[in-house]
Amino acid sequence: YMVQPEFRNCIVGSIFFCLALNFKQMTLYYAPPVFCYLLGRCFSQPRLLVGRFLSLAMTVLITFGILWAPFLFYGPPNTTPTDRLLHVLRRIFPFQRGLFEGKVAN
């Protein structure tokens, strides 16, 4: 879908990729190639570089903001949003208990 000539499709594709990234962290393996491809599409027309890059950046930030807002605003009562964010990240990436135990637990 992102290989279509219109850059608008890259914006929609980045929304879908952000959704996939938040659904399953295994999508992180594909993140560097997708990022390089989208950055290359931004550089394909140098006069539109800043506008394209900012539109991609805003798309990613808004998508992540919408998906992460419930975790930040609706957590336990006596915690800060930073504590809630760190708690979610520790649950997603369980480095404290070891990668093998985290994989076995899932």
CSV table of N, CA and C in Angstrom, one decimal:
chain,number,residue,atom,x,y,z
A,1,TYR,N,0.8,-1.2,0.0
A,1,TYR,CA,0.0,0.0,0.0
A,1,TYR,C,0.9,1.3,0.0
A,2,MET,N,2.0,1.2,0.7
A,2,MET,CA,2.9,2.4,0.8
A,2,MET,C,3.7,2.6,-0.5
A,3,VAL,N,3.7,1.7,-1.4
A,3,VAL,CA,4.5,1.8,-2.6
A,3,VAL,C,3.8,2.5,-3.7
A,4,GLN,N,2.6,3.0,-3.5
A,4,GLN,CA,1.8,3.7,-4.4
A,4,GLN,C,2.5,5.1,-4.6
A,5,PRO,N,2.3,5.7,-5.8
A,5,PRO,CA,3.0,7.0,-6.0
A,5,PRO,C,2.6,8.1,-5.1
A,6,GLU,N,1.4,8.1,-4.6
A,6,GLU,CA,0.9,9.2,-3.8
A,6,GLU,C,1.5,9.1,-2.4
A,7,PHE,N,2.0,10.2,-1.8
A,7,PHE,CA,2.5,10.2,-0.5
A,7,PHE,C,1.5,10.0,0.6
A,8,ARG,N,0.2,10.3,0.3
A,8,ARG,CA,-0.9,10.1,1.2
A,8,ARG,C,-1.0,8.7,1.7
A,9,ASN,N,-0.7,7.8,0.8
A,9,ASN,CA,-0.7,6.3,1.1
A,9,ASN,C,0.4,6.0,2.1
A,10,CYS,N,1.5,6.7,2.1
A,10,CYS,CA,2.5,6.5,3.1
A,10,CYS,C,2.0,6.9,4.5
A,11,ILE,N,1.3,8.0,4.5
A,11,ILE,CA,0.7,8.4,5.8
A,11,ILE,C,-0.3,7.4,6.3
A,12,VAL,N,-1.1,6.9,5.5
A,12,VAL,CA,-2.1,5.8,5.9
A,12,VAL,C,-1.3,4.6,6.3
A,13,GLY,N,-0.3,4.2,5.6
A,13,GLY,CA,0.5,3.1,5.9
A,13,GLY,C,1.3,3.2,7.2
A,14,SER,N,1.7,4.4,7.5
A,14,SER,CA,2.4,4.7,8.8
A,14,SER,C,1.4,4.5,10.0
A,15,ILE,N,0.1,4.9,9.7
A,15,ILE,CA,-0.9,4.7,10.8
A,15,ILE,C,-1.1,3.2,11.0
A,16,PHE,N,-1.2,2.5,10.0
A,16,PHE,CA,-1.4,1.0,10.1
A,16,PHE,C,-0.2,0.4,10.8
A,17,PHE,N,1.0,0.8,10.4
A,17,PHE,CA,2.2,0.3,11.0
A,17,PHE,C,2.3,0.6,12.5
A,18,CYS,N,1.9,1.8,12.9
A,18,CYS,CA,1.9,2.2,14.3
A,18,CYS,C,0.9,1.3,15.1
A,19,LEU,N,-0.2,1.0,14.4
A,19,LEU,CA,-1.2,0.2,15.1
A,19,LEU,C,-0.7,-1.2,15.2
A,20,ALA,N,0.0,-1.7,14.2
A,20,ALA,CA,0.6,-3.1,14.3
A,20,ALA,C,1.7,-3.1,15.4
A,21,LEU,N,2.5,-2.0,15.4
A,21,LEU,CA,3.6,-1.9,16.4
A,21,LEU,C,3.1,-1.9,17.8
A,22,ASN,N,1.9,-1.3,18.0
A,22,ASN,CA,1.4,-1.3,19.4
A,22,ASN,C,0.6,-2.6,19.7
A,23,PHE,N,0.2,-3.3,18.7
A,23,PHE,CA,-0.5,-4.6,18.9
A,23,PHE,C,0.5,-5.7,19.3
A,24,LYS,N,1.6,-5.7,18.6
A,24,LYS,CA,2.6,-6.8,18.8
A,24,LYS,C,4.0,-6.2,18.7
A,25,GLN,N,4.8,-6.3,19.8
A,25,GLN,CA,6.1,-5.8,19.8
A,25,GLN,C,7.1,-6.5,18.8
A,26,MET,N,6.7,-7.6,18.3
A,26,MET,CA,7.5,-8.3,17.3
A,26,MET,C,7.7,-7.5,16.1
A,27,THR,N,6.8,-6.5,15.9
A,27,THR,CA,6.8,-5.7,14.7
A,27,THR,C,8.1,-4.8,14.8
A,28,LEU,N,8.7,-4.7,15.9
A,28,LEU,CA,9.9,-3.9,16.1
A,28,LEU,C,11.0,-4.3,15.1
A,29,TYR,N,11.0,-5.6,14.7
A,29,TYR,CA,12.0,-6.2,13.8
A,29,TYR,C,11.8,-5.5,12.4
A,30,TYR,N,10.6,-5.1,12.1
A,30,TYR,CA,10.4,-4.4,10.8
A,30,TYR,C,10.5,-2.9,10.8
A,31,ALA,N,10.6,-2.3,12.0
A,31,ALA,CA,10.6,-0.9,12.2
A,31,ALA,C,11.8,-0.2,11.4
A,32,PRO,N,13.0,-0.7,11.5
A,32,PRO,CA,14.1,0.0,10.8
A,32,PRO,C,13.9,0.1,9.3
A,33,PRO,N,13.5,-1.0,8.6
A,33,PRO,CA,13.3,-0.9,7.2
A,33,PRO,C,12.2,0.0,6.8
A,34,VAL,N,11.1,-0.1,7.6
A,34,VAL,CA,9.9,0.8,7.3
A,34,VAL,C,10.3,2.2,7.5
A,35,PHE,N,11.0,2.5,8.5
A,35,PHE,CA,11.5,3.9,8.8
A,35,PHE,C,12.4,4.4,7.6
A,36,CYS,N,13.3,3.6,7.2
A,36,CYS,CA,14.2,4.0,6.1
A,36,CYS,C,13.4,4.2,4.8
A,37,TYR,N,12.5,3.3,4.6
A,37,TYR,CA,11.7,3.5,3.4
A,37,TYR,C,10.9,4.8,3.4
A,38,LEU,N,10.2,5.0,4.5
A,38,LEU,CA,9.4,6.3,4.6
A,38,LEU,C,10.3,7.5,4.6
A,39,LEU,N,11.5,7.4,5.2
A,39,LEU,CA,12.4,8.6,5.1
A,39,LEU,C,12.9,8.8,3.7
A,40,GLY,N,13.1,7.7,3.0
A,40,GLY,CA,13.5,7.8,1.6
A,40,GLY,C,12.4,8.4,0.7
A,41,ARG,N,11.2,8.1,1.0
A,41,ARG,CA,10.1,8.7,0.3
A,41,ARG,C,10.0,10.2,0.6
A,42,CYS,N,10.4,10.6,1.8
A,42,CYS,CA,10.4,12.0,2.1
A,42,CYS,C,11.5,12.7,1.3
A,43,PHE,N,12.7,12.1,1.1
A,43,PHE,CA,13.8,12.6,0.4
A,43,PHE,C,13.6,12.5,-1.1
A,44,SER,N,12.6,11.8,-1.6
A,44,SER,CA,12.5,11.6,-3.0
A,44,SER,C,12.2,12.9,-3.8
A,45,GLN,N,11.6,13.9,-3.1
A,45,GLN,CA,11.3,15.2,-3.6
A,45,GLN,C,11.8,16.2,-2.6
A,46,PRO,N,13.1,16.7,-2.8
A,46,PRO,CA,13.7,17.5,-1.7
A,46,PRO,C,12.9,18.8,-1.4
A,47,ARG,N,12.2,19.4,-2.3
A,47,ARG,CA,11.4,20.6,-2.0
A,47,ARG,C,10.2,20.3,-1.0
A,48,LEU,N,9.8,19.1,-1.0
A,48,LEU,CA,8.7,18.7,-0.1
A,48,LEU,C,9.2,18.0,1.2
A,49,LEU,N,10.5,17.9,1.4
A,49,LEU,CA,11.1,17.2,2.5
A,49,LEU,C,10.5,17.5,3.8
A,50,VAL,N,10.5,18.8,4.2
A,50,VAL,CA,10.1,19.2,5.5
A,50,VAL,C,8.6,18.9,5.7
A,51,GLY,N,7.8,19.2,4.8
A,51,GLY,CA,6.3,19.0,4.9
A,51,GLY,C,6.0,17.5,5.1
A,52,ARG,N,6.7,16.7,4.2
A,52,ARG,CA,6.4,15.3,4.3
A,52,ARG,C,6.9,14.7,5.6
A,53,PHE,N,8.1,15.1,6.1
A,53,PHE,CA,8.7,14.6,7.3
A,53,PHE,C,7.8,15.0,8.5
A,54,LEU,N,7.4,16.2,8.5
A,54,LEU,CA,6.5,16.7,9.6
A,54,LEU,C,5.1,16.0,9.6
A,55,SER,N,4.6,15.7,8.4
A,55,SER,CA,3.3,15.0,8.4
A,55,SER,C,3.5,13.6,8.9
A,56,LEU,N,4.6,12.9,8.5
A,56,LEU,CA,4.8,11.6,9.1
A,56,LEU,C,5.0,11.6,10.6
A,57,ALA,N,5.8,12.6,11.1
A,57,ALA,CA,6.1,12.7,12.5
A,57,ALA,C,4.8,13.0,13.3
A,58,MET,N,3.9,13.8,12.8
A,58,MET,CA,2.7,14.1,13.5
A,58,MET,C,1.7,12.9,13.4
A,59,THR,N,1.7,12.2,12.3
A,59,THR,CA,0.9,11.0,12.2
A,59,THR,C,1.3,10.0,13.3
A,60,VAL,N,2.6,9.7,13.4
A,60,VAL,CA,3.1,8.8,14.4
A,60,VAL,C,2.8,9.2,15.8
A,61,LEU,N,3.1,10.5,16.1
A,61,LEU,CA,2.9,11.0,17.4
A,61,LEU,C,1.4,10.9,17.8
A,62,ILE,N,0.5,11.3,16.9
A,62,ILE,CA,-0.9,11.3,17.2
A,62,ILE,C,-1.4,9.9,17.4
A,63,THR,N,-1.0,9.0,16.5
A,63,THR,CA,-1.4,7.6,16.6
A,63,THR,C,-1.0,7.0,18.0
A,64,PHE,N,0.3,7.2,18.3
A,64,PHE,CA,0.8,6.7,19.6
A,64,PHE,C,0.1,7.3,20.8
A,65,GLY,N,-0.2,8.6,20.6
A,65,GLY,CA,-0.8,9.4,21.7
A,65,GLY,C,-2.2,8.8,22.0
A,66,ILE,N,-3.0,8.6,20.9
A,66,ILE,CA,-4.3,8.0,21.0
A,66,ILE,C,-4.3,6.6,21.7
A,67,LEU,N,-3.3,5.8,21.3
A,67,LEU,CA,-3.3,4.4,21.8
A,67,LEU,C,-2.8,4.4,23.2
A,68,TRP,N,-1.9,5.3,23.6
A,68,TRP,CA,-1.3,5.2,24.9
A,68,TRP,C,-2.1,6.1,25.9
A,69,ALA,N,-3.0,6.9,25.5
A,69,ALA,CA,-3.7,7.8,26.4
A,69,ALA,C,-4.4,7.1,27.6
A,70,PRO,N,-5.1,6.0,27.3
A,70,PRO,CA,-5.8,5.3,28.4
A,70,PRO,C,-4.9,4.8,29.5
A,71,PHE,N,-3.7,4.4,29.1
A,71,PHE,CA,-2.7,3.9,30.1
A,71,PHE,C,-2.2,5.1,31.0
A,72,LEU,N,-2.1,6.2,30.4
A,72,LEU,CA,-1.5,7.4,31.1
A,72,LEU,C,-2.5,8.1,32.0
A,73,PHE,N,-3.8,8.1,31.6
A,73,PHE,CA,-4.8,8.9,32.3
A,73,PHE,C,-5.6,8.0,33.2
A,74,TYR,N,-5.8,6.8,33.0
A,74,TYR,CA,-6.7,5.9,33.8
A,74,TYR,C,-5.9,4.8,34.5
A,75,GLY,N,-5.0,5.2,35.3
A,75,GLY,CA,-4.3,4.2,36.1
A,75,GLY,C,-4.6,4.2,37.5
A,76,PRO,N,-3.8,3.5,38.3
A,76,PRO,CA,-4.1,3.6,39.8
A,76,PRO,C,-4.0,5.0,40.3
A,77,PRO,N,-4.8,5.3,41.3
A,77,PRO,CA,-5.0,6.7,41.7
A,77,PRO,C,-3.8,7.5,42.2
A,78,ASN,N,-2.9,6.8,42.9
A,78,ASN,CA,-1.7,7.5,43.5
A,78,ASN,C,-0.4,7.4,42.7
A,79,THR,N,-0.5,7.3,41.4
A,79,THR,CA,0.6,7.2,40.6
A,79,THR,C,0.7,8.4,39.5
A,80,THR,N,1.9,8.7,39.1
A,80,THR,CA,2.0,9.8,38.1
A,80,THR,C,1.9,9.1,36.7
A,81,PRO,N,1.6,9.9,35.7
A,81,PRO,CA,1.6,9.4,34.3
A,81,PRO,C,3.0,8.8,33.9
A,82,THR,N,4.1,9.3,34.4
A,82,THR,CA,5.4,8.7,34.1
A,82,THR,C,5.5,7.3,34.7
A,83,ASP,N,5.1,7.2,36.0
A,83,ASP,CA,5.1,5.8,36.6
A,83,ASP,C,4.2,4.8,35.8
A,84,ARG,N,3.1,5.3,35.4
A,84,ARG,CA,2.2,4.4,34.6
A,84,ARG,C,2.8,4.0,33.3
A,85,LEU,N,3.5,5.0,32.6
A,85,LEU,CA,4.2,4.7,31.4
A,85,LEU,C,5.3,3.7,31.6
A,86,LEU,N,6.1,3.9,32.6
A,86,LEU,CA,7.2,3.0,32.9
A,86,LEU,C,6.7,1.6,33.3
A,87,HIS,N,5.5,1.5,34.0
A,87,HIS,CA,5.0,0.2,34.3
A,87,HIS,C,4.5,-0.5,33.1
A,88,VAL,N,3.9,0.1,32.1
A,88,VAL,CA,3.5,-0.5,30.9
A,88,VAL,C,4.7,-1.0,30.1
A,89,LEU,N,5.7,-0.1,30.0
A,89,LEU,CA,6.9,-0.5,29.3
A,89,LEU,C,7.6,-1.7,29.9
A,90,ARG,N,7.6,-1.8,31.2
A,90,ARG,CA,8.2,-2.9,31.9
A,90,ARG,C,7.4,-4.2,31.7
A,91,ARG,N,6.1,-4.1,31.5
A,91,ARG,CA,5.3,-5.3,31.2
A,91,ARG,C,5.5,-5.7,29.8
A,92,ILE,N,5.7,-4.8,28.9
A,92,ILE,CA,5.9,-5.2,27.5
A,92,ILE,C,7.3,-5.8,27.3
A,93,PHE,N,8.3,-5.1,27.9
A,93,PHE,CA,9.7,-5.6,27.7
A,93,PHE,C,10.2,-6.0,29.1
A,94,PRO,N,10.0,-7.3,29.4
A,94,PRO,CA,10.4,-7.8,30.8
A,94,PRO,C,11.9,-8.1,30.9
A,95,PHE,N,12.7,-7.1,30.9
A,95,PHE,CA,14.2,-7.3,31.0
A,95,PHE,C,14.6,-7.7,32.5
A,96,GLN,N,13.8,-7.3,33.5
A,96,GLN,CA,14.2,-7.6,34.9
A,96,GLN,C,14.2,-9.1,35.2
A,97,ARG,N,13.2,-9.8,34.7
A,97,ARG,CA,13.1,-11.2,35.0
A,97,ARG,C,13.8,-12.1,33.9
A,98,GLY,N,14.4,-11.4,32.9
A,98,GLY,CA,15.1,-12.2,31.9
A,98,GLY,C,14.2,-12.4,30.7
A,99,LEU,N,14.9,-12.4,29.5
A,99,LEU,CA,14.1,-12.6,28.3
A,99,LEU,C,13.5,-14.0,28.2
A,100,PHE,N,14.2,-15.0,28.6
A,100,PHE,CA,13.7,-16.4,28.4
A,100,PHE,C,12.5,-16.6,29.3
A,101,GLU,N,12.5,-16.1,30.6
A,101,GLU,CA,11.3,-16.3,31.4
A,101,GLU,C,10.2,-15.5,30.9
A,102,GLY,N,10.4,-14.3,30.3
A,102,GLY,CA,9.3,-13.6,29.8
A,102,GLY,C,8.7,-14.3,28.6
A,103,LYS,N,9.5,-14.9,27.8
A,103,LYS,CA,9.0,-15.6,26.6
A,103,LYS,C,8.2,-16.9,27.0
A,104,VAL,N,8.7,-17.6,28.0
A,104,VAL,CA,8.0,-18.8,28.5
A,104,VAL,C,6.7,-18.4,29.2
A,105,ALA,N,6.7,-17.3,29.9
A,105,ALA,CA,5.4,-16.8,30.5
A,105,ALA,C,4.3,-16.5,29.5
A,106,ASN,N,4.7,-16.1,28.3
A,106,ASN,CA,3.7,-15.8,27.3
A,106,ASN,C,3.2,-17.0,26.7
